[in-house]
Amino acid sequence: MNEERLMKILLEPRVTEKSTLLADKYQQFVFKVIKDATKPEVKKAVEKMFKVEVESVRVLNVKGKHKIFRQKRGSRPGWKKAYVKLKPGFDIDFIGA
């Protein structure tokens, strides 16, 4: 895996109520990743960008919602989500405080 691809794997952290509870309780962090990302790529990208050690990675595909706007049917695009569990003693601080 080249460095350029690793820098494009993670699109954004998903900071929600559920992800905050997972981070506090289980040291799991949630990221939106590119559609063709694999578990080893996500692991290497997180370790490289945040200087942490990753214990495990789980990925899942989120289907887009179907919507109706002015009697026209459409759908939002789907995306891929990754749950990253860190080894004990490591933490990711998104706020930077």
CSV table of C-alpha atoms in Angstrom, one decimal:
chain,number,residue,atom,x,y,z
A,1,MET,CA,0.0,0.0,0.0
A,2,ASN,CA,1.4,3.3,-1.0
A,3,GLU,CA,1.4,6.4,1.3
A,4,GLU,CA,-0.9,8.4,-1.0
A,5,ARG,CA,-3.7,5.8,-0.9
A,6,LEU,CA,-3.4,5.6,2.9
A,7,MET,CA,-3.9,9.3,3.3
A,8,LYS,CA,-7.2,9.1,1.2
A,9,ILE,CA,-8.7,6.1,3.1
A,10,LEU,CA,-10.2,8.0,6.0
A,11,LEU,CA,-12.8,10.6,4.9
A,12,GLU,CA,-14.1,11.9,8.3
A,13,PRO,CA,-14.6,10.9,11.9
A,14,ARG,CA,-18.3,10.2,12.7
A,15,VAL,CA,-18.9,12.0,16.0
A,16,THR,CA,-22.4,11.1,17.2
A,17,GLU,CA,-23.9,10.2,20.5
A,18,LYS,CA,-23.4,6.5,19.9
A,19,SER,CA,-19.8,6.9,18.7
A,20,THR,CA,-19.0,9.0,21.8
A,21,LEU,CA,-20.3,6.4,24.1
A,22,LEU,CA,-18.3,3.7,22.3
A,23,ALA,CA,-15.1,5.8,22.5
A,24,ASP,CA,-15.6,6.4,26.3
A,25,LYS,CA,-16.5,2.8,27.2
A,26,TYR,CA,-14.6,0.6,24.7
A,27,GLN,CA,-11.9,2.7,23.1
A,28,GLN,CA,-13.7,2.3,19.7
A,29,PHE,CA,-13.8,5.1,17.2
A,30,VAL,CA,-16.0,5.5,14.1
A,31,PHE,CA,-14.8,6.7,10.7
A,32,LYS,CA,-16.3,7.2,7.3
A,33,VAL,CA,-14.0,5.6,4.8
A,34,ILE,CA,-13.9,5.2,1.0
A,35,LYS,CA,-16.1,2.5,-0.5
A,36,ASP,CA,-13.3,0.1,-1.6
A,37,ALA,CA,-11.3,0.3,1.7
A,38,THR,CA,-10.2,-3.0,3.3
A,39,LYS,CA,-9.6,-3.7,7.0
A,40,PRO,CA,-5.8,-3.8,6.7
A,41,GLU,CA,-5.8,-0.5,4.9
A,42,VAL,CA,-8.1,1.2,7.5
A,43,LYS,CA,-5.8,-0.1,10.3
A,44,LYS,CA,-2.6,1.2,8.6
A,45,ALA,CA,-4.3,4.6,7.8
A,46,VAL,CA,-5.4,5.1,11.4
A,47,GLU,CA,-2.0,4.1,12.9
A,48,LYS,CA,-0.2,6.4,10.5
A,49,MET,CA,-2.5,9.5,10.9
A,50,PHE,CA,-3.0,9.4,14.6
A,51,LYS,CA,0.2,7.6,15.9
A,52,VAL,CA,-1.8,4.9,17.8
A,53,GLU,CA,-1.9,1.1,17.8
A,54,VAL,CA,-5.0,-0.6,16.5
A,55,GLU,CA,-6.4,-3.8,18.0
A,56,SER,CA,-9.2,-4.6,15.6
A,57,VAL,CA,-11.2,-3.1,12.7
A,58,ARG,CA,-14.8,-3.8,11.7
A,59,VAL,CA,-16.3,-2.4,8.6
A,60,LEU,CA,-19.9,-2.2,7.3
A,61,ASN,CA,-21.7,-0.7,4.4
A,62,VAL,CA,-24.5,1.9,5.1
A,63,LYS,CA,-27.2,1.9,2.6
A,64,GLY,CA,-28.5,5.3,1.4
A,65,LYS,CA,-32.0,6.4,2.3
A,66,HIS,CA,-34.8,6.5,-0.3
A,67,LYS,CA,-36.4,10.0,-0.5
A,68,ILE,CA,-39.3,11.6,-2.3
A,69,PHE,CA,-39.1,15.3,-3.3
A,70,ARG,CA,-41.9,17.0,-5.3
A,71,GLN,CA,-43.3,13.6,-6.4
A,72,LYS,CA,-39.9,12.5,-7.7
A,73,ARG,CA,-38.2,9.5,-6.2
A,74,GLY,CA,-34.5,9.5,-5.4
A,75,SER,CA,-32.0,8.1,-3.1
A,76,ARG,CA,-29.0,9.3,-1.1
A,77,PRO,CA,-25.7,7.5,-1.8
A,78,GLY,CA,-24.5,4.7,0.4
A,79,TRP,CA,-21.2,4.9,2.3
A,80,LYS,CA,-18.8,2.7,4.3
A,81,LYS,CA,-18.2,2.9,8.0
A,82,ALA,CA,-15.3,1.5,10.0
A,83,TYR,CA,-15.3,0.8,13.8
A,84,VAL,CA,-11.7,0.9,15.0
A,85,LYS,CA,-10.7,-0.5,18.4
A,86,LEU,CA,-7.5,0.8,19.9
A,87,LYS,CA,-5.1,-1.1,22.1
A,88,PRO,CA,-5.1,-0.2,25.9
A,89,GLY,CA,-3.2,3.0,26.6
A,90,PHE,CA,-3.9,4.7,23.3
A,91,ASP,CA,-6.5,7.5,22.6
A,92,ILE,CA,-7.5,9.7,19.7
A,93,ASP,CA,-8.4,13.4,20.5
A,94,PHE,CA,-10.4,15.0,17.7
A,95,ILE,CA,-10.8,18.3,19.5
A,96,GLY,CA,-7.1,18.9,20.1
A,97,ALA,CA,-7.6,20.5,23.5
